Amino acid sequence: EAGIRRFRIWHGDCWHGAACSYWTLKQASKALAGRAGVRFQVTLMAPTIQPDSDVEPSLDKIAEIVATNGHSVSSVQIDHIGTAPSESELCILGFGPRHAAFGSVVRRVVKVHKRFPGAVITLPWQERSDGACWTPFLEALRQAFGGSFPASLTLGFHTTVYPFWQDGLSIETALGQVKKGSESPVNFNKLQEKVQRDFSA
């Protein structure tokens, strides 16, 4: 059966300090019940919205929701300190053991991989990323995994490219912007330049 099989559910539906319900994921999975091969990208929200104490219960909730309808999780994005949709200043601010989010990011990666070992784990796209930013994190992560990275671990970065993070635009208008080739530095046609700018170091 032809059709889209990968769906991104960005929000965890965490409102007014309550635990994340993943209501949107539940409704999407329910609507696609019975369709084979459906996989979802889900999100762990920033600690200010979704505290560390809610991570494991949320991962269990996500697993239960998708399993109920015969679906699975393709990737889990871990959001921390966004400056624009799915972008982060972690590296600019000095991401290291003394950073308030450092330990939280490490623990979340380990917990996600334990619950969904086959899922890709992504962190927010980093402005001006370099080795000095990530070497301490990767070493801490290695130690958290017992001294070596699991062979099944796949870690990357996520972002939302222009114009699809502008909620005020209709899909038709957004696609028109893509086809036209906007000069916005975060547009589809500028992605390679953005990769080189933010990750060349």
GROMACS .gro file of C-alpha atoms in nm, residues 39 177 185:
model
    3
   39ARG     CA    1   0.691   0.507   1.224
  177GLN     CA    2   0.860   2.958  -0.105
  185PRO     CA    3   1.973   3.121   0.534
   0.00000   0.00000   0.00000
